[in-house]
């Protein structure tokens, strides 16, 4: 089990006595759906609006927990604006609910102003903030972090403090010193420049080699952007797709039925 999945499993156990219905973005992070389902939660898919999770659809659901990626939604890549984040926080306050904020790709913003996290905007202790060092540093670390609100921190320490950590203390201590000495911020700034160049190079390559064949959504942030092939289905070449896979591309159709329906209409 990956570290992120283990963190979600702990959260499922921690929230189980008060919450049984969880909302997730559709399409979204498939592993989150799997973990919640394995722990007996009813999983409610919430469609996406133009700028992220549909608050209107969330309001109509029975969910009291929502899992979201507001910094850079996967797979579409949109960034949830501040106004929509405020609405989401108001929903959690009214419902006495919990927001699980996955800060996916949050470190990498290109030519755009940073948007405050839900956890940073939270004044009612309803946001659980999770992230990792896989993209900014190395996936080999398998090092994640979870920031719990006060209402959950005490219960977590009481119930799970005896559980062994999957990450060695030496590695945790090394990262702590790396951050305390200021190296982390320097490293992120450097990597932001590197990934910005790669991001722009890939866009230029698509625009130059495939003019008129792709429509894409570029949020100027993160590791990914969503690109849609605009040619008829019968003209798609699987041999060409294998080439795209070499560059780290994935099929959006695997992330959820919403995208499959969109492609079926074209």
Backbone as CSV, one residue per row, in Angstrom:
resi,resn,N_x,N_y,N_z,CA_x,CA_y,CA_z,C_x,C_y,C_z
1,UNK,0.848,-1.200,0.000,0.000,0.000,0.000,0.877,1.241,0.000
2,UNK,0.609,2.167,-0.889,1.360,3.408,-0.939,1.114,4.265,0.283
3,UNK,2.027,5.199,0.536,1.919,6.036,1.725,0.665,6.905,1.668
4,UNK,0.331,7.474,0.516,-0.858,8.313,0.404,-2.112,7.523,0.715
5,UNK,-2.170,6.301,0.231,-3.323,5.449,0.510,-3.398,5.109,1.992
6,UNK,-2.237,4.925,2.614,-2.245,4.640,4.045,-2.761,5.838,4.833
7,UNK,-2.371,7.049,4.438,-2.877,8.246,5.106,-4.387,8.342,4.965
8,UNK,-4.912,8.043,3.776,-6.355,8.055,3.573,-7.036,6.976,4.407
9,UNK,-6.388,5.818,4.534,-6.964,4.746,5.352,-7.081,5.171,6.808
10,UNK,-6.058,5.831,7.325,-6.131,6.342,8.695,-7.267,7.354,8.837
11,UNK,-7.412,8.223,7.856,-8.495,9.211,7.902,-9.854,8.527,7.876
12,UNK,-9.983,7.472,7.074,-11.247,6.732,7.034,-11.596,6.175,8.407
13,UNK,-10.621,5.611,9.091,-10.856,5.076,10.434,-11.172,6.194,11.417
14,UNK,-10.502,7.312,11.264,-10.669,8.434,12.182,-12.051,9.071,12.057
15,UNK,-12.595,9.081,10.857,-13.865,9.766,10.607,-15.077,8.837,10.653
16,UNK,-14.836,7.539,10.769,-15.912,6.562,10.576,-17.047,6.678,11.581
17,UNK,-16.777,7.139,12.801,-17.842,7.176,13.812,-18.838,8.305,13.582
18,UNK,-18.487,9.294,12.755,-19.373,10.444,12.542,-19.750,10.674,11.076
19,UNK,-19.043,10.046,10.178,-19.279,10.291,8.749,-19.282,8.964,7.999
20,UNK,-20.256,8.816,7.078,-20.320,7.583,6.296,-20.480,7.828,4.791
21,UNK,-20.698,9.081,4.387,-20.874,9.393,2.965,-19.814,10.415,2.565
22,UNK,-19.023,10.079,1.548,-17.939,10.957,1.114,-18.119,11.308,-0.363
23,UNK,-17.904,12.562,-0.692,-17.995,13.036,-2.076,-16.598,13.132,-2.671
24,UNK,-16.471,12.760,-3.938,-15.199,12.892,-4.647,-15.455,13.519,-6.011
25,UNK,-14.426,14.141,-6.561,-14.543,14.759,-7.880,-14.705,13.689,-8.955
26,UNK,-15.548,13.967,-9.925,-15.781,13.039,-11.026,-15.646,13.779,-12.359
27,UNK,-14.560,13.512,-13.111,-13.528,12.519,-12.860,-12.519,13.013,-11.839
28,UNK,-11.762,12.083,-11.283,-10.802,12.464,-10.261,-9.836,11.342,-9.946
29,UNK,-9.318,11.383,-8.735,-8.278,10.461,-8.287,-8.907,9.111,-7.958
30,UNK,-8.683,8.107,-8.814,-9.355,6.815,-8.681,-8.982,6.088,-7.393
31,UNK,-7.734,6.217,-6.942,-7.305,5.500,-5.739,-8.071,5.953,-4.504
32,UNK,-8.463,7.229,-4.460,-9.239,7.716,-3.316,-10.582,7.013,-3.259
33,UNK,-11.223,6.860,-4.398,-12.499,6.144,-4.457,-12.341,4.715,-3.926
34,UNK,-11.260,4.060,-4.339,-11.022,2.676,-3.926,-10.852,2.579,-2.417
35,UNK,-10.046,3.469,-1.839,-9.789,3.424,-0.396,-11.070,3.678,0.396
36,UNK,-11.820,4.705,0.025,-13.066,4.995,0.736,-14.039,3.825,0.637
37,UNK,-14.139,3.224,-0.533,-15.054,2.093,-0.721,-14.635,0.898,0.118
38,UNK,-13.345,0.628,0.180,-12.853,-0.500,0.971,-13.152,-0.333,2.454
39,UNK,-13.289,0.901,2.900,-13.602,1.153,4.305,-15.103,1.300,4.548
40,UNK,-15.895,0.947,3.569,-17.335,0.908,3.760,-18.062,2.221,3.599
41,UNK,-17.393,3.240,3.084,-18.048,4.529,2.869,-18.902,4.482,1.599
42,UNK,-20.001,5.204,1.622,-20.750,5.436,0.398,-20.058,6.574,-0.351
43,UNK,-19.628,6.304,-1.569,-18.883,7.282,-2.361,-19.825,7.935,-3.370
44,UNK,-19.927,9.259,-3.302,-20.817,10.016,-4.184,-19.969,10.817,-5.172
45,UNK,-20.030,10.509,-6.469,-19.275,11.296,-7.459,-19.931,12.652,-7.683
46,UNK,-19.138,13.714,-7.631,-19.627,15.078,-7.835,-19.045,15.603,-9.148
47,UNK,-19.883,16.012,-10.090,-19.361,16.496,-11.374,-18.589,17.796,-11.214
48,UNK,-17.815,18.105,-12.221,-17.010,19.318,-12.216,-17.746,20.455,-12.904
49,UNK,-17.629,21.637,-12.327,-18.098,22.854,-12.977,-16.926,23.446,-13.762
50,UNK,-17.087,24.640,-14.261,-16.050,25.245,-15.099,-14.756,25.460,-14.333
51,UNK,-14.845,25.704,-13.031,-13.651,26.026,-12.249,-13.412,25.034,-11.115
52,UNK,-13.857,23.795,-11.308,-13.596,22.780,-10.302,-14.865,22.116,-9.804
53,UNK,-14.786,21.548,-8.619,-15.891,20.819,-8.006,-17.179,21.646,-8.007
54,UNK,-18.285,21.032,-8.414,-19.573,21.726,-8.436,-20.132,21.829,-7.018
55,UNK,-20.132,23.025,-6.451,-20.659,23.225,-5.101,-22.164,22.965,-5.083
56,UNK,-22.846,23.315,-6.150,-24.297,23.093,-6.228,-24.629,21.607,-6.132
57,UNK,-23.892,20.776,-6.870,-24.120,19.332,-6.814,-23.748,18.773,-5.446
58,UNK,-22.700,19.304,-4.839,-22.297,18.865,-3.507,-23.383,19.171,-2.482
59,UNK,-23.984,20.353,-2.580,-25.053,20.749,-1.659,-26.236,19.785,-1.729
60,UNK,-26.517,19.256,-2.898,-27.664,18.367,-3.080,-27.385,16.944,-2.611
61,UNK,-26.136,16.615,-2.368,-25.771,15.261,-1.954,-25.922,15.094,-0.449
62,UNK,-25.805,13.849,0.001,-25.872,13.533,1.427,-24.483,13.486,2.064
63,UNK,-23.465,13.840,1.304,-22.090,13.731,1.798,-21.812,14.721,2.922
64,UNK,-21.002,14.285,3.880,-20.500,15.168,4.932,-18.975,15.245,4.911
65,UNK,-18.361,14.508,3.994,-16.914,14.570,3.759,-16.711,14.738,2.258
66,UNK,-15.777,15.596,1.869,-15.466,15.752,0.453,-13.955,15.684,0.260
67,UNK,-13.542,14.945,-0.758,-12.128,14.828,-1.131,-11.931,15.628,-2.418
68,UNK,-11.018,16.592,-2.389,-10.873,17.493,-3.529,-9.417,17.858,-3.782
69,UNK,-9.120,18.239,-5.021,-7.774,18.673,-5.425,-7.873,20.095,-5.979
70,UNK,-8.081,21.091,-5.123,-8.352,22.459,-5.591,-7.151,23.166,-6.200
71,UNK,-5.930,22.781,-5.819,-4.745,23.469,-6.332,-4.535,23.205,-7.818
72,UNK,-4.867,21.979,-8.251,-4.681,21.604,-9.659,-5.471,20.330,-9.892
73,UNK,-6.715,20.465,-10.290,-7.614,19.323,-10.360,-7.086,18.267,-11.329
74,UNK,-7.179,17.015,-10.885,-6.754,15.913,-11.748,-7.986,15.211,-12.308
75,UNK,-8.113,15.038,-13.636,-7.088,15.241,-14.663,-7.204,16.550,-15.443
76,UNK,-8.236,17.369,-15.205,-8.462,18.533,-16.059,-7.483,19.670,-15.809
77,UNK,-7.016,19.830,-14.579,-5.997,20.838,-14.310,-6.501,22.203,-13.912
78,UNK,-7.821,22.392,-13.749,-8.302,23.722,-13.361,-7.964,24.022,-11.903
79,UNK,-7.839,25.306,-11.586,-7.530,25.772,-10.232,-8.801,26.368,-9.635
80,UNK,-9.200,25.884,-8.462,-10.415,26.382,-7.827,-10.196,27.808,-7.335
81,UNK,-11.015,28.771,-7.777,-10.839,30.167,-7.364,-11.214,30.385,-5.904
82,UNK,-10.778,31.522,-5.370,-10.981,31.815,-3.952,-12.466,31.820,-3.591
83,UNK,-13.304,32.422,-4.434,-14.728,32.484,-4.132,-15.353,31.116,-3.985
84,UNK,-14.969,30.196,-4.849,-15.499,28.837,-4.776,-14.962,28.112,-3.549
85,UNK,-13.735,28.399,-3.171,-13.172,27.811,-1.949,-13.944,28.294,-0.727
86,UNK,-14.313,29.551,-0.718,-15.097,30.078,0.397,-16.461,29.395,0.480
87,UNK,-17.082,29.145,-0.660,-18.355,28.430,-0.677,-18.200,27.016,-0.128
88,UNK,-17.095,26.376,-0.472,-16.848,25.017,0.009,-16.653,25.006,1.522
89,UNK,-15.943,25.991,2.039,-15.760,26.100,3.489,-17.089,26.371,4.185
90,UNK,-17.935,27.175,3.588,-19.257,27.440,4.161,-20.108,26.175,4.174
91,UNK,-19.996,25.377,3.122,-20.700,24.082,3.088,-20.270,23.208,4.258
92,UNK,-18.961,23.111,4.481,-18.447,22.279,5.567,-18.934,22.777,6.925
93,UNK,-18.994,24.080,7.096,-19.462,24.644,8.366,-20.932,24.315,8.599
94,UNK,-21.764,24.464,7.562,-23.190,24.172,7.697,-23.443,22.694,7.966
95,UNK,-22.669,21.843,7.312,-22.861,20.397,7.413,-22.142,19.785,8.603
96,UNK,-21.335,20.618,9.293,-20.425,20.063,10.298,-19.574,18.969,9.648
97,UNK,-19.112,19.283,8.440,-18.417,18.301,7.631,-16.908,18.490,7.614
98,UNK,-16.261,17.656,6.811,-14.802,17.648,6.697,-14.416,17.744,5.221
99,UNK,-13.447,18.604,4.939,-12.865,18.713,3.602,-11.472,18.094,3.639
100,UNK,-11.225,17.122,2.780,-9.882,16.556,2.636,-9.261,17.211,1.409
101,UNK,-8.291,18.080,1.649,-7.658,18.859,0.582,-6.338,18.215,0.180
102,UNK,-6.295,17.668,-1.019,-5.064,17.118,-1.570,-4.377,18.225,-2.366
103,UNK,-3.230,18.677,-1.887,-2.516,19.792,-2.530,-1.720,19.286,-3.726
104,UNK,-2.418,18.669,-4.661,-1.789,18.082,-5.839,-1.176,19.169,-6.725
105,UNK,0.124,19.069,-6.973,0.847,20.017,-7.834,0.857,21.443,-7.292
106,UNK,0.595,21.617,-6.012,0.458,22.960,-5.465,1.731,23.787,-5.478
107,UNK,2.887,23.140,-5.579,4.149,23.879,-5.525,4.481,24.584,-6.833
108,UNK,3.882,24.120,-7.928,4.327,24.575,-9.242,3.275,25.450,-9.912
109,UNK,3.513,26.756,-9.873,2.639,27.725,-10.536,3.489,28.551,-11.488
110,UNK,3.019,28.717,-12.713,3.770,29.432,-13.736,2.975,30.656,-14.190
111,UNK,3.546,31.818,-14.024,2.940,33.065,-14.523,1.558,33.346,-13.939
112,UNK,1.251,32.786,-12.788,-0.031,33.053,-12.129,0.228,33.318,-10.647
113,UNK,-0.647,34.105,-10.036,-0.511,34.380,-8.615,-0.951,33.161,-7.803
114,UNK,-0.280,32.872,-6.686,-0.686,31.734,-5.855,-2.066,31.939,-5.252
115,UNK,-2.807,30.859,-5.134,-4.129,30.874,-4.512,-4.006,30.264,-3.121
116,UNK,-4.565,30.892,-2.089,-4.444,30.336,-0.739,-5.114,28.966,-0.643
117,UNK,-4.522,28.095,0.146,-5.095,26.766,0.330,-6.380,26.850,1.148
118,UNK,-7.217,25.845,1.023,-8.414,25.757,1.855,-8.026,25.701,3.324
119,UNK,-6.956,24.960,3.613,-6.506,24.835,5.001,-6.076,26.178,5.557
120,UNK,-5.432,27.006,4.726,-5.016,28.326,5.166,-6.179,29.276,5.357
121,UNK,-7.278,29.061,4.631,-8.463,29.904,4.744,-9.412,29.434,5.844
122,UNK,-9.229,28.212,6.307,-10.159,27.594,7.259,-10.089,28.266,8.630
123,UNK,-11.232,28.651,9.156,-11.321,29.239,10.499,-12.164,28.384,11.443
124,UNK,-12.668,27.261,10.951,-13.573,26.435,11.753,-13.042,25.028,11.995
125,UNK,-11.803,24.768,11.605,-11.215,23.456,11.866,-11.881,22.328,11.109
126,UNK,-12.165,22.553,9.825,-12.877,21.526,9.062,-12.077,20.999,7.869
127,UNK,-10.801,21.389,7.750,-9.998,20.979,6.593,-8.843,20.085,7.030
128,UNK,-8.733,18.930,6.387,-7.567,18.057,6.509,-6.721,18.274,5.256
129,UNK,-5.468,18.646,5.454,-4.579,19.014,4.341,-3.546,17.910,4.148
130,UNK,-3.490,17.330,2.949,-2.525,16.265,2.684,-1.680,16.623,1.464
131,UNK,-0.438,16.184,1.477,0.471,16.441,0.374,1.643,15.481,0.442
132,UNK,2.575,15.616,-0.482,3.755,14.757,-0.476,4.919,15.466,-1.147
133,UNK,6.069,14.805,-1.103,7.295,15.358,-1.679,7.686,14.643,-2.974
134,UNK,6.782,13.848,-3.522,7.119,12.999,-4.661,7.492,13.796,-5.901
135,UNK,6.733,14.836,-6.224,6.987,15.571,-7.456,8.056,16.642,-7.277
136,UNK,8.016,17.333,-6.149,8.972,18.418,-5.941,10.362,17.901,-5.597
137,UNK,10.443,16.696,-5.027,11.746,16.177,-4.608,12.035,14.832,-5.274
138,UNK,11.389,13.759,-4.782,11.601,12.449,-5.392,10.525,11.473,-4.924
139,UNK,9.931,10.698,-5.843,8.958,9.685,-5.427,9.588,8.556,-4.631
140,UNK,10.915,8.417,-4.719,11.598,7.361,-3.982,11.505,7.563,-2.471
141,UNK,11.279,8.803,-2.035,11.173,9.071,-0.601,9.956,8.400,0.014
142,UNK,8.861,8.323,-0.734,7.587,7.806,-0.215,7.189,8.568,1.042
143,UNK,7.400,9.872,1.020,7.197,10.706,2.206,6.029,11.655,1.973
144,UNK,4.970,11.472,2.755,3.782,12.311,2.687,3.608,13.052,3.999
145,UNK,2.643,13.962,4.030,2.327,14.651,5.281,0.828,14.916,5.342
146,UNK,0.316,14.996,6.555,-1.096,15.288,6.803,-1.178,16.333,7.902
147,UNK,-1.916,17.417,7.643,-2.134,18.463,8.639,-3.584,18.345,9.103
148,UNK,-3.754,17.977,10.370,-5.088,17.749,10.921,-5.583,18.971,11.683
149,UNK,-6.882,19.262,11.627,-7.441,20.312,12.497,-7.451,19.830,13.941
150,UNK,-7.560,20.753,14.866,-7.483,20.415,16.290,-8.524,19.379,16.696
151,UNK,-9.711,19.464,16.112,-10.778,18.543,16.495,-10.439,17.091,16.176
152,UNK,-9.519,16.877,15.228,-9.132,15.518,14.858,-7.764,15.124,15.391
153,UNK,-6.912,16.104,15.680,-5.545,15.798,16.086,-5.504,14.995,17.378
154,UNK,-6.284,15.420,18.379,-6.296,14.701,19.650,-6.760,13.271,19.492
155,UNK,-7.799,13.065,18.713,-8.310,11.714,18.483,-7.306,10.865,17.719
156,UNK,-6.594,11.490,16.787,-5.581,10.751,16.036,-4.455,10.286,16.960
157,UNK,-3.950,11.184,17.796,-2.859,10.824,18.702,-3.295,9.742,19.681
158,UNK,-4.530,9.816,20.114,-5.047,8.827,21.061,-5.215,7.453,20.422
159,UNK,-5.637,7.432,19.166,-5.988,6.159,18.532,-4.865,5.544,17.705
160,UNK,-3.997,6.375,17.108,-3.060,5.851,16.117,-1.591,6.123,16.419
161,UNK,-1.288,6.709,17.565,0.105,7.051,17.856,0.996,5.816,17.905
162,UNK,0.429,4.671,18.297,1.223,3.453,18.423,1.485,2.779,17.077
163,UNK,0.810,3.223,16.021,1.011,2.611,14.711,2.393,2.986,14.172
164,UNK,3.139,2.020,13.621,4.469,2.343,13.086,4.369,3.176,11.814
165,UNK,5.321,4.082,11.644,5.362,4.892,10.433,6.025,4.098,9.311
166,UNK,5.497,4.175,8.080,6.136,3.477,6.958,7.415,4.162,6.478
167,UNK,7.710,5.346,7.013,8.906,6.098,6.621,9.863,6.158,7.809
168,UNK,11.129,5.863,7.573,12.101,5.827,8.664,12.263,7.198,9.314
169,UNK,12.596,7.201,10.593,12.820,8.459,11.307,14.036,9.199,10.761
170,UNK,15.025,8.461,10.285,16.215,9.102,9.710,15.826,9.945,8.491
171,UNK,14.955,9.388,7.654,14.527,10.115,6.467,13.678,11.326,6.843
172,UNK,12.800,11.147,7.807,11.971,12.262,8.260,12.833,13.379,8.853
173,UNK,13.812,12.996,9.651,14.696,13.978,10.271,15.537,14.704,9.213
174,UNK,15.982,13.971,8.208,16.771,14.588,7.137,15.957,15.641,6.399
175,UNK,14.705,15.318,6.092,13.846,16.287,5.411,13.560,17.483,6.312
176,UNK,13.393,17.237,7.603,13.161,18.337,8.550,14.328,19.319,8.537
177,UNK,15.551,18.806,8.594,16.731,19.670,8.581,16.875,20.377,7.235
178,UNK,16.576,19.664,6.159,16.638,20.235,4.816,15.730,21.457,4.708
179,UNK,14.559,21.367,5.328,13.605,22.473,5.282,14.002,23.589,6.244
180,UNK,14.436,23.213,7.439,14.792,24.214,8.448,15.953,25.092,8.001
181,UNK,16.869,24.536,7.247,18.043,25.288,6.796,17.776,26.103,5.524
182,UNK,16.536,26.074,5.036,16.160,26.893,3.891,16.409,26.277,2.527
183,UNK,16.895,25.029,2.501,17.203,24.403,1.216,15.945,24.024,0.440
184,UNK,14.875,23.710,1.164,13.649,23.274,0.505,13.085,24.366,-0.408
185,UNK,12.979,25.591,0.101,12.425,26.682,-0.702,13.297,26.962,-1.924
186,UNK,14.622,26.895,-1.748,15.520,27.099,-2.889,15.322,25.998,-3.933
187,UNK,15.176,24.774,-3.442,14.992,23.643,-4.348,13.689,23.779,-5.140
188,UNK,12.601,24.156,-4.466,11.308,24.298,-5.140,11.367,25.401,-6.194
189,UNK,12.029,26.517,-5.872,12.162,27.595,-6.860,12.914,27.109,-8.099
190,UNK,13.971,26.346,-7.868,14.753,25.818,-8.988,13.912,24.865,-9.832
191,UNK,13.198,23.944,-9.174,12.402,22.966,-9.906,11.219,23.620,-10.607
192,UNK,10.691,24.687,-10.021,9.598,25.408,-10.679,10.070,25.954,-12.035
193,UNK,11.296,26.468,-12.073,11.856,26.965,-13.330,12.048,25.828,-14.330
194,UNK,12.563,24.696,-13.849,12.799,23.540,-14.724,11.494,23.037,-15.330
195,UNK,10.475,22.861,-14.491,9.210,22.312,-14.982,8.445,23.321,-15.837
196,UNK,8.644,24.603,-15.565,8.027,25.621,-16.416,8.586,25.512,-17.837
197,UNK,9.883,25.329,-17.958,10.498,25.184,-19.280,9.986,23.928,-19.983
198,UNK,9.881,22.829,-19.247,9.382,21.587,-19.845,7.925,21.740,-20.276
199,UNK,7.145,22.399,-19.426,5.735,22.649,-19.725,5.595,23.432,-21.030
200,UNK,6.354,24.519,-21.156,6.281,25.350,-22.360,6.801,24.609,-23.587
201,UNK,7.839,23.782,-23.395,8.401,23.032,-24.519,7.391,22.021,-25.057
202,UNK,6.661,21.357,-24.162,5.662,20.391,-24.603,4.518,21.078,-25.348
203,UNK,4.080,22.219,-24.833,3.020,22.962,-25.519,3.461,23.390,-26.917
204,UNK,4.686,23.895,-27.023,5.192,24.315,-28.337,5.259,23.128,-29.298
205,UNK,5.669,21.965,-28.766,5.769,20.774,-29.608,4.404,20.358,-30.140
206,UNK,3.385,20.414,-29.283,2.030,20.055,-29.714,1.525,21.038,-30.761
207,UNK,1.739,22.330,-30.495,1.251,23.358,-31.420,1.962,23.293,-32.769
208,UNK,3.236,22.883,-32.745,4.022,22.851,-33.981,3.771,21.584,-34.788
209,UNK,3.761,20.436,-34.115,3.673,19.154,-34.822,2.246,18.678,-35.047
210,UNK,1.298,19.151,-34.229,-0.087,18.685,-34.357,-1.055,19.859,-34.449
211,UNK,-0.832,20.813,-35.334,-1.734,21.968,-35.393,-3.153,21.549,-35.768
212,UNK,-4.119,22.022,-34.981,-5.514,21.728,-35.266,-5.989,20.361,-34.839
213,UNK,-5.100,19.528,-34.294,-5.491,18.170,-33.912,-5.807,18.040,-32.425
214,UNK,-5.354,18.995,-31.634,-5.547,18.909,-30.195,-6.172,20.190,-29.666
215,UNK,-7.101,20.019,-28.731,-7.581,21.132,-27.918,-7.069,20.876,-26.513
216,UNK,-6.567,21.887,-25.853,-5.983,21.642,-24.537,-6.373,22.750,-23.569
217,UNK,-6.363,22.373,-22.288,-6.635,23.300,-21.203,-5.340,23.498,-20.443
218,UNK,-4.857,24.709,-20.383,-3.580,25.004,-19.732,-3.814,25.988,-18.599
219,UNK,-3.638,25.541,-17.372,-3.851,26.405,-16.206,-2.570,27.099,-15.765
220,UNK,-1.463,26.903,-16.513,-0.168,27.489,-16.151,0.256,27.045,-14.753
221,UNK,0.044,25.769,-14.484,0.388,25.260,-13.157,0.564,23.752,-13.224
222,UNK,1.510,23.253,-12.438,1.603,21.829,-12.191,2.307,21.008,-13.248
223,UNK,2.222,19.713,-13.023,2.887,18.710,-13.834,2.115,18.348,-15.097
224,UNK,0.814,18.560,-15.087,-0.024,18.056,-16.165,-0.855,19.174,-16.794
225,UNK,-1.309,18.948,-17.996,-2.413,19.719,-18.546,-3.250,18.760,-19.378
226,UNK,-4.522,19.082,-19.510,-5.460,18.204,-20.209,-5.492,18.555,-21.686
227,UNK,-5.323,17.540,-22.532,-5.349,17.738,-23.975,-6.342,16.760,-24.587
228,UNK,-7.160,17.244,-25.513,-8.193,16.411,-26.140,-7.953,16.337,-27.644
229,UNK,-7.908,15.111,-28.154,-7.745,14.880,-29.582,-9.030,15.289,-30.281
230,UNK,-8.943,16.151,-31.290,-10.144,16.703,-31.918,-10.554,15.980,-33.197
231,UNK,-9.782,14.992,-33.632,-10.125,14.257,-34.843,-11.171,13.191,-34.539
232,UNK,-11.907,12.703,-35.552,-12.878,11.628,-35.329,-12.217,10.389,-34.752
233,UNK,-12.993,9.612,-33.997,-12.455,8.446,-33.292,-11.770,7.477,-34.241
234,UNK,-12.373,7.207,-35.415,-11.824,6.204,-36.315,-10.457,6.583,-36.874
235,UNK,-10.077,7.860,-36.739,-8.786,8.293,-37.282,-7.685,8.280,-36.229
236,UNK,-8.038,7.896,-35.014,-7.008,7.848,-33.978,-6.098,6.643,-34.210
237,UNK,-4.845,6.816,-34.023,-3.867,5.759,-34.265,-3.290,5.277,-32.948
238,UNK,-3.452,3.969,-32.673,-2.900,3.442,-31.425,-1.381,3.424,-31.461
239,UNK,-0.788,3.305,-32.650,0.671,3.372,-32.715,1.149,4.750,-32.298
240,UNK,0.405,5.810,-32.700,0.747,7.165,-32.263,0.555,7.306,-30.770
241,UNK,-0.507,6.665,-30.240,-0.759,6.759,-28.801,0.392,6.160,-28.003
242,UNK,0.984,5.074,-28.501,2.115,4.470,-27.787,3.295,5.438,-27.724
243,UNK,3.456,6.240,-28.755,4.515,7.257,-28.733,4.227,8.282,-27.650
244,UNK,2.952,8.739,-27.557,2.593,9.716,-26.522,2.835,9.145,-25.134
245,UNK,2.588,7.826,-24.957,2.808,7.218,-23.648,4.271,7.321,-23.224
246,UNK,5.177,7.309,-24.175,6.591,7.442,-23.859,6.893,8.781,-23.202
247,UNK,6.047,9.789,-23.439,6.239,11.117,-22.855,5.437,11.297,-21.572
248,UNK,4.890,10.186,-21.037,4.181,10.264,-19.767,2.719,10.622,-19.888
249,UNK,2.138,10.539,-21.096,0.721,10.857,-21.266,-0.131,9.691,-20.789
250,UNK,-1.323,10.002,-20.269,-2.258,8.974,-19.849,-3.585,9.207,-20.544
251,UNK,-4.383,8.160,-20.648,-5.704,8.292,-21.244,-6.664,8.826,-20.200
252,UNK,-7.263,9.977,-20.475,-8.206,10.560,-19.528,-9.412,9.674,-19.334
253,UNK,-9.727,8.823,-20.289,-10.903,7.971,-20.188,-10.824,7.033,-18.999
254,UNK,-9.627,6.768,-18.481,-9.531,5.836,-17.370,-9.898,6.487,-16.048
255,UNK,-10.059,7.799,-16.008,-10.265,8.473,-14.737,-11.717,8.549,-14.318
256,UNK,-12.660,8.276,-15.209,-14.043,8.308,-14.770,-15.018,8.368,-15.922
257,UNK,-16.287,7.998,-15.655,-17.294,7.948,-16.708,-17.634,9.298,-17.301
258,UNK,-17.384,10.396,-16.586,-17.724,11.717,-17.118,-16.960,11.987,-18.410
259,UNK,-15.666,11.686,-18.423,-14.862,11.917,-19.626,-15.259,10.936,-20.719
260,UNK,-15.575,9.678,-20.345,-15.994,8.716,-21.357,-17.260,9.191,-22.059
261,UNK,-18.200,9.764,-21.306,-19.434,10.272,-21.903,-19.131,11.449,-22.834
262,UNK,-18.188,12.310,-22.430,-17.841,13.467,-23.249,-17.272,13.018,-24.591
263,UNK,-16.375,12.024,-24.557,-15.785,11.543,-25.797,-16.817,10.812,-26.652
264,UNK,-17.780,10.140,-26.014,-18.784,9.390,-26.762,-19.679,10.316,-27.575
265,UNK,-19.860,11.563,-27.115,-20.723,12.509,-27.811,-20.042,13.107,-29.040
266,UNK,-18.724,13.028,-29.091,-17.996,13.680,-30.189,-17.991,12.815,-31.454
